[in-house]
């Protein structure tokens, strides 16, 4: 599929990504009469956000991490928990509940079945675009009966691009040089990949457009991928900037490409996909919080206000500053849904042409 045929949809997704927030345009729950919370306006007392007139939240809040405690999602959950100590009117807990198969999707379904789950008292950390793309590469709908309509994003507070890393002693010095080598040595370039992930889709898209072949070496996580390339057991891998930076600084890998129109700040000399003729590629990390679709809109709007305030603190700004490639944002429910729907629309024909769709396996 030609890049020009896809760029229009990708541009829509990126257009949503470049604006840093704005007010939540959602209204009170559609249908039915006006609720007790319909005319709610945020009120703070000594820096603490006051509950809704109806009393929500009338119990502790829980941030559910569907990954390991030390993962990106786990660290994000704990950062938010600490920031909310002086903002939330109720205690905030973190629950680590790794789900190796269906991740965010299974976590949402789990939350909906818990006490208070349909009230919004438990929120799931999600990498929004990556989790949404599971609908294409994993039989989420067949096995869980879920679609994108089961999503109810509260907020996104940070984004980060993907970067393409290569081994330090490679015979190429930039992406064009790598493509030339890969074409001259068909199937010999070794790609350390988290199979089925958004990272793999982003790389396979480059391979498709570049017209070369690679050998895929499956790995379990990004740290293993970076270590594998650093040890010379693979030639390339797709990473988040935070994972890439420590290996780059240790002199084990180089970073030759950023997915997007601008280079990651940690690797200013890397080319971008715009530089190689693929402007507006939508792949990257878009991290925030979700709740079940059954949660009332007023509760979601209160939670948005709570986490937006946390994301506006100096402490959270420091997190963004310390996280290579990260950009602090405050995307509303509607903005997040626009991003994920546009990304799905862009990605489905790409995934199918690559043979990565779950129904092609």
Short mmCIF file of C-alpha atoms in Angstrom, two decimals:
data_model
loop_
_atom_site.label_atom_id
_atom_site.label_comp_id
_atom_site.label_asym_id
_atom_site.label_seq_id
_atom_site.Cartn_x
_atom_site.Cartn_y
_atom_site.Cartn_z
CA UNK A 1 0.00 0.00 0.00
CA UNK A 2 1.38 3.37 -0.97
CA UNK A 3 2.23 5.86 1.77
CA UNK A 4 0.30 8.57 -0.03
CA UNK A 5 -2.89 6.52 0.16
CA UNK A 6 -2.61 6.32 3.93
CA UNK A 7 -1.23 9.71 4.87
CA UNK A 8 -4.61 11.45 4.98
CA UNK A 9 -5.98 9.23 7.74
CA UNK A 10 -2.69 9.34 9.64
CA UNK A 11 -2.72 13.11 9.53
CA UNK A 12 -6.07 13.12 11.30
CA UNK A 13 -4.65 11.01 14.12
CA UNK A 14 -1.59 13.22 14.42
CA UNK A 15 -3.66 16.39 14.30
CA UNK A 16 -5.43 15.20 17.43
CA UNK A 17 -2.08 14.41 19.02
CA UNK A 18 -0.47 17.81 18.57
CA UNK A 19 -3.00 19.87 20.51
CA UNK A 20 -2.27 19.68 24.20
CA UNK A 21 -5.71 19.27 25.64
CA UNK A 22 -8.43 21.81 26.07
CA UNK A 23 -11.72 21.47 27.87
CA UNK A 24 -13.77 18.28 27.90
CA UNK A 25 -16.66 18.78 25.52
CA UNK A 26 -18.62 15.85 26.92
CA UNK A 27 -21.97 16.70 28.41
CA UNK A 28 -23.77 14.98 31.22
CA UNK A 29 -24.98 11.44 30.57
CA UNK A 30 -26.99 11.28 27.36
CA UNK A 31 -30.67 10.54 27.79
CA UNK A 32 -32.68 10.65 30.98
CA UNK A 33 -33.34 13.63 33.18
CA UNK A 34 -30.81 16.00 34.71
CA UNK A 35 -28.77 14.38 37.45
CA UNK A 36 -27.73 15.77 40.80
CA UNK A 37 -24.25 16.34 39.30
CA UNK A 38 -25.39 17.92 36.00
CA UNK A 39 -24.32 21.49 36.86
CA UNK A 40 -21.16 20.48 38.75
CA UNK A 41 -18.17 22.79 38.64
CA UNK A 42 -14.77 21.77 40.09
CA UNK A 43 -14.27 23.01 43.64
CA UNK A 44 -11.03 22.79 45.60
CA UNK A 45 -10.64 23.22 49.34
CA UNK A 46 -7.03 23.55 50.51
CA UNK A 47 -5.94 22.02 47.20
CA UNK A 48 -8.26 19.00 47.50
CA UNK A 49 -10.83 18.39 44.75
CA UNK A 50 -14.23 18.12 46.38
CA UNK A 51 -16.57 15.17 45.60
CA UNK A 52 -19.55 15.49 43.30
CA UNK A 53 -22.84 16.64 44.87
CA UNK A 54 -23.99 13.00 44.69
CA UNK A 55 -21.03 12.01 46.88
CA UNK A 56 -18.79 10.33 44.27
CA UNK A 57 -16.24 9.05 45.00
CA UNK A 58 -17.65 7.54 48.18
CA UNK A 59 -14.78 5.10 48.61
CA UNK A 60 -11.09 4.59 47.79
CA UNK A 61 -9.89 4.95 44.19
CA UNK A 62 -7.74 2.22 42.64
CA UNK A 63 -5.34 2.51 39.71
CA UNK A 64 -5.03 -0.92 38.07
CA UNK A 65 -1.79 -1.80 36.31
CA UNK A 66 -2.24 -4.77 33.95
CA UNK A 67 1.53 -5.24 33.68
CA UNK A 68 4.45 -5.95 36.03
CA UNK A 69 5.03 -3.43 38.88
CA UNK A 70 8.27 -2.13 37.34
CA UNK A 71 6.83 -1.72 33.84
CA UNK A 72 6.12 1.64 32.20
CA UNK A 73 2.45 1.30 33.17
CA UNK A 74 3.37 0.28 36.72
CA UNK A 75 5.65 3.27 37.21
CA UNK A 76 3.00 5.55 35.75
CA UNK A 77 0.40 4.21 38.19
CA UNK A 78 2.69 4.85 41.16
CA UNK A 79 3.56 8.34 39.96
CA UNK A 80 -0.11 9.23 39.76
CA UNK A 81 -0.80 7.67 43.16
CA UNK A 82 1.88 9.81 44.81
CA UNK A 83 0.71 13.00 43.07
CA UNK A 84 -2.87 12.47 44.21
CA UNK A 85 -1.99 12.29 47.92
CA UNK A 86 -2.71 16.00 48.33
CA UNK A 87 -5.38 16.35 45.62
CA UNK A 88 -7.81 13.46 46.03
CA UNK A 89 -10.51 13.56 48.75
CA UNK A 90 -10.16 9.77 49.15
CA UNK A 91 -7.15 7.43 49.35
CA UNK A 92 -5.72 6.16 46.05
CA UNK A 93 -4.32 2.64 45.78
CA UNK A 94 -2.38 0.80 43.07
CA UNK A 95 -3.31 -2.76 42.11
CA UNK A 96 -0.82 -4.74 40.02
CA UNK A 97 -2.66 -7.46 38.11
CA UNK A 98 -0.56 -8.58 35.12
CA UNK A 99 -2.56 -9.87 32.17
CA UNK A 100 -0.13 -11.43 29.67
CA UNK A 101 -2.73 -12.23 27.01
CA UNK A 102 -5.35 -9.48 26.68
CA UNK A 103 -3.78 -6.73 28.79
CA UNK A 104 -5.83 -3.55 28.99
CA UNK A 105 -8.92 -5.23 27.54
CA UNK A 106 -9.06 -7.98 30.14
CA UNK A 107 -8.37 -5.39 32.83
CA UNK A 108 -11.39 -3.30 31.79
CA UNK A 109 -13.58 -6.39 31.82
CA UNK A 110 -12.23 -7.34 35.26
CA UNK A 111 -12.91 -3.87 36.65
CA UNK A 112 -16.49 -3.89 35.41
CA UNK A 113 -17.15 -7.00 37.50
CA UNK A 114 -15.75 -5.53 40.72
CA UNK A 115 -17.59 -3.62 43.41
CA UNK A 116 -17.66 0.04 42.39
CA UNK A 117 -16.38 -0.85 38.90
CA UNK A 118 -19.40 0.69 37.19
CA UNK A 119 -18.97 3.85 39.28
CA UNK A 120 -15.44 4.65 38.10
CA UNK A 121 -13.62 3.98 41.35
CA UNK A 122 -11.10 1.72 39.58
CA UNK A 123 -9.16 3.06 36.61
CA UNK A 124 -6.96 1.06 34.23
CA UNK A 125 -3.61 2.37 32.99
CA UNK A 126 -3.52 2.04 29.23
CA UNK A 127 -1.16 2.72 26.33
CA UNK A 128 -4.11 3.79 24.22
CA UNK A 129 -3.11 3.27 20.60
CA UNK A 130 -1.18 0.07 21.30
CA UNK A 131 -4.05 -1.44 23.25
CA UNK A 132 -6.58 -0.37 20.62
CA UNK A 133 -4.52 -2.09 17.91
CA UNK A 134 -4.90 -5.36 19.82
CA UNK A 135 -8.34 -5.45 18.22
CA UNK A 136 -6.57 -6.16 14.94
CA UNK A 137 -3.81 -8.53 16.01
CA UNK A 138 -5.50 -10.44 18.87
CA UNK A 139 -9.03 -11.98 18.81
CA UNK A 140 -10.31 -9.57 21.48
CA UNK A 141 -13.83 -9.40 20.07
CA UNK A 142 -14.06 -13.17 19.53
CA UNK A 143 -12.71 -14.13 22.95
CA UNK A 144 -13.89 -11.28 25.20
CA UNK A 145 -16.85 -9.96 23.22
CA UNK A 146 -15.37 -6.44 23.37
CA UNK A 147 -15.02 -3.72 20.76
CA UNK A 148 -13.76 -0.14 20.79
CA UNK A 149 -17.26 0.83 22.02
CA UNK A 150 -16.32 -0.75 25.37
CA UNK A 151 -13.64 1.90 25.86
CA UNK A 152 -14.16 4.89 28.09
CA UNK A 153 -10.93 6.92 28.27
CA UNK A 154 -10.68 9.38 31.16
CA UNK A 155 -7.51 11.21 30.14
CA UNK A 156 -4.15 10.88 28.39
CA UNK A 157 -1.30 12.74 30.06
CA UNK A 158 1.79 11.76 28.07
CA UNK A 159 2.90 10.62 24.63
CA UNK A 160 6.18 9.23 23.33
CA UNK A 161 7.37 8.23 19.84
CA UNK A 162 8.96 4.94 18.85
CA UNK A 163 12.63 4.84 17.81
CA UNK A 164 14.51 2.38 15.62
CA UNK A 165 17.73 1.17 17.25
CA UNK A 166 20.62 -0.69 15.65
CA UNK A 167 23.72 -2.51 16.89
CA UNK A 168 26.74 -0.31 17.52
CA UNK A 169 29.13 -2.08 15.12
CA UNK A 170 26.71 -2.17 12.18
CA UNK A 171 28.13 -1.61 8.67
CA UNK A 172 25.54 1.13 8.05
CA UNK A 173 25.48 4.62 9.59
CA UNK A 174 21.89 5.70 8.89
CA UNK A 175 18.52 4.27 7.88
CA UNK A 176 19.10 4.57 4.15
CA UNK A 177 22.38 2.70 4.60
CA UNK A 178 20.59 -0.03 6.50
CA UNK A 179 17.95 -0.37 3.76
CA UNK A 180 20.69 -0.63 1.13
CA UNK A 181 22.45 -3.36 3.15
CA UNK A 182 19.19 -5.25 3.82
CA UNK A 183 18.33 -5.26 0.12
CA UNK A 184 21.80 -6.53 -0.76
CA UNK A 185 21.51 -9.27 1.87
CA UNK A 186 17.89 -10.48 1.67
CA UNK A 187 16.53 -11.91 4.93
CA UNK A 188 19.83 -11.56 6.78
CA UNK A 189 18.91 -8.45 8.82
CA UNK A 190 17.74 -9.68 12.24
CA UNK A 191 14.83 -7.81 13.86
CA UNK A 192 14.26 -8.35 17.61
CA UNK A 193 10.49 -7.94 17.90
CA UNK A 194 7.63 -8.08 20.37
CA UNK A 195 5.48 -10.06 17.98
CA UNK A 196 2.01 -8.63 17.36
CA UNK A 197 2.73 -5.36 19.18
CA UNK A 198 2.32 -1.85 17.82
CA UNK A 199 6.13 -1.72 17.76
CA UNK A 200 6.21 -4.64 15.34
CA UNK A 201 3.48 -3.11 13.18
CA UNK A 202 5.48 0.13 12.96
CA UNK A 203 8.61 -1.77 11.89
CA UNK A 204 6.77 -3.98 9.41
CA UNK A 205 5.31 -0.84 7.88
CA UNK A 206 8.87 0.46 7.30
CA UNK A 207 9.89 -2.90 5.83
CA UNK A 208 6.89 -2.89 3.52
CA UNK A 209 7.59 0.63 2.28
CA UNK A 210 11.36 0.02 2.05
CA UNK A 211 11.01 -3.17 0.04
CA UNK A 212 13.40 -5.36 2.04
CA UNK A 213 13.20 -8.51 4.15
CA UNK A 214 14.22 -9.31 7.73
CA UNK A 215 14.44 -12.32 10.01
CA UNK A 216 12.12 -11.79 12.99
CA UNK A 217 13.54 -12.82 16.37
CA UNK A 218 10.69 -12.87 18.96
CA UNK A 219 11.48 -11.29 22.35
CA UNK A 220 9.36 -10.88 25.48
CA UNK A 221 9.83 -7.19 26.24
CA UNK A 222 11.64 -4.02 25.23
CA UNK A 223 14.52 -4.46 27.66
CA UNK A 224 15.27 -7.90 26.20
CA UNK A 225 15.00 -6.43 22.69
CA UNK A 226 17.52 -3.68 23.50
CA UNK A 227 19.88 -6.15 25.21
CA UNK A 228 19.68 -8.53 22.26
CA UNK A 229 20.67 -5.78 19.81
CA UNK A 230 23.32 -4.45 22.19
CA UNK A 231 24.90 -7.92 22.36
CA UNK A 232 24.99 -8.15 18.57
CA UNK A 233 22.51 -11.03 18.49
CA UNK A 234 20.09 -8.90 16.46
CA UNK A 235 20.66 -5.99 14.11
CA UNK A 236 17.66 -3.74 14.77
CA UNK A 237 14.71 -3.31 17.11
CA UNK A 238 11.89 -0.83 17.70
CA UNK A 239 11.94 0.75 21.18
CA UNK A 240 10.55 3.53 23.32
CA UNK A 241 13.12 6.32 23.87
CA UNK A 242 13.31 5.59 27.61
CA UNK A 243 14.48 2.02 26.99
CA UNK A 244 16.81 3.05 24.19
CA UNK A 245 18.56 5.84 26.11
CA UNK A 246 20.33 3.75 28.76
CA UNK A 247 21.70 1.32 26.17
CA UNK A 248 22.65 4.21 23.89
CA UNK A 249 24.49 6.02 26.69
CA UNK A 250 26.32 2.79 27.54
CA UNK A 251 27.56 2.64 23.96
CA UNK A 252 25.78 -0.60 23.09
CA UNK A 253 23.31 0.66 20.46
CA UNK A 254 22.71 3.53 18.09
CA UNK A 255 19.36 5.15 17.30
CA UNK A 256 18.93 5.91 13.62
CA UNK A 257 15.23 6.74 13.18
CA UNK A 258 12.31 8.29 15.09
CA UNK A 259 8.77 7.36 14.08
CA UNK A 260 7.05 10.70 13.47
CA UNK A 261 7.74 14.10 12.04
CA UNK A 262 10.12 15.27 14.79
CA UNK A 263 13.11 13.48 16.37
CA UNK A 264 12.92 12.37 19.99
CA UNK A 265 14.71 14.93 22.16
CA UNK A 266 17.13 12.26 23.44
CA UNK A 267 18.29 11.52 19.87
CA UNK A 268 18.25 14.83 17.99
CA UNK A 269 20.54 13.55 15.21
CA UNK A 270 18.29 10.62 14.28
CA UNK A 271 16.32 10.81 11.07
CA UNK A 272 12.53 10.85 11.21
CA UNK A 273 10.02 8.93 9.12
CA UNK A 274 9.10 12.28 7.58
CA UNK A 275 12.72 12.54 6.39
CA UNK A 276 12.38 9.24 4.52
CA UNK A 277 9.09 10.16 2.86
CA UNK A 278 6.62 8.76 5.42
CA UNK A 279 5.09 11.83 7.03
CA UNK A 280 2.45 11.56 9.75
CA UNK A 281 3.04 7.95 10.82
CA UNK A 282 0.73 7.43 13.86
CA UNK A 283 2.72 4.84 15.84
CA UNK A 284 3.80 5.66 19.40
CA UNK A 285 2.90 5.46 23.08
CA UNK A 286 -0.19 7.40 24.22
CA UNK A 287 -0.57 6.72 27.96
CA UNK A 288 -3.46 7.52 30.27
CA UNK A 289 -6.40 6.02 32.14
CA UNK A 290 -9.59 4.17 31.18
CA UNK A 291 -12.77 3.10 32.93
CA UNK A 292 -15.63 0.79 31.84
CA UNK A 293 -18.17 2.18 29.40
CA UNK A 294 -20.91 1.75 32.03
CA UNK A 295 -19.46 4.50 34.25
CA UNK A 296 -21.62 7.69 34.26
CA UNK A 297 -20.23 10.62 32.28
CA UNK A 298 -20.32 12.87 35.37
CA UNK A 299 -18.03 10.48 37.23
CA UNK A 300 -15.63 10.38 34.27
CA UNK A 301 -15.57 14.17 34.11
CA UNK A 302 -14.76 14.37 37.82
CA UNK A 303 -11.92 11.86 37.34
CA UNK A 304 -10.63 13.86 34.36
CA UNK A 305 -10.44 16.96 36.55
CA UNK A 306 -8.62 15.01 39.28
CA UNK A 307 -5.94 13.53 37.02
CA UNK A 308 -5.60 16.70 34.94
CA UNK A 309 -4.72 18.55 38.14
CA UNK A 310 -2.13 15.88 38.96
CA UNK A 311 -0.65 16.20 35.46
CA UNK A 312 -0.32 19.98 35.90
CA UNK A 313 1.89 19.72 38.99
CA UNK A 314 5.61 20.52 39.00
CA UNK A 315 6.28 16.95 40.09
CA UNK A 316 4.60 15.54 37.00
CA UNK A 317 6.45 18.04 34.80
CA UNK A 318 9.64 16.66 36.32
CA UNK A 319 8.59 13.13 35.35
CA UNK A 320 8.10 14.27 31.76
CA UNK A 321 11.47 16.01 31.81
CA UNK A 322 13.16 12.85 33.11
CA UNK A 323 11.43 10.53 30.61
CA UNK A 324 13.31 10.59 27.28
CA UNK A 325 11.10 11.51 24.35
CA UNK A 326 8.00 12.11 26.48
CA UNK A 327 5.59 14.99 25.84
CA UNK A 328 3.14 16.08 28.54
CA UNK A 329 -0.45 16.48 27.30
CA UNK A 330 -4.01 16.50 28.65
CA UNK A 331 -6.27 14.81 26.12
CA UNK A 332 -9.96 14.50 26.93
CA UNK A 333 -12.20 11.48 26.36
CA UNK A 334 -13.30 12.73 22.94
CA UNK A 335 -9.76 13.56 21.84
CA UNK A 336 -8.50 10.11 22.85
CA UNK A 337 -11.34 8.36 21.02
CA UNK A 338 -10.57 10.39 17.89
CA UNK A 339 -6.92 9.37 18.09
CA UNK A 340 -7.60 5.65 18.57
CA UNK A 341 -10.34 5.47 15.94
CA UNK A 342 -8.18 7.26 13.37
CA UNK A 343 -5.24 5.01 14.23
CA UNK A 344 -7.40 1.89 13.80
CA UNK A 345 -8.67 3.17 10.46
CA UNK A 346 -5.11 3.87 9.32
CA UNK A 347 -3.71 0.59 10.65
CA UNK A 348 -6.24 -2.02 9.52
CA UNK A 349 -5.30 -2.09 5.81
CA UNK A 350 -1.61 -1.98 6.76
CA UNK A 351 -2.00 -4.87 9.21
CA UNK A 352 -3.96 -6.92 6.69
CA UNK A 353 -1.48 -6.31 3.89
CA UNK A 354 1.31 -7.41 6.23
CA UNK A 355 -0.63 -10.56 7.15
CA UNK A 356 -0.63 -9.65 10.85
CA UNK A 357 -4.40 -9.55 11.40
CA UNK A 358 -5.56 -12.18 13.89
CA UNK A 359 -7.94 -13.74 11.37
CA UNK A 360 -5.02 -14.26 8.95
CA UNK A 361 -3.00 -16.35 11.41
#
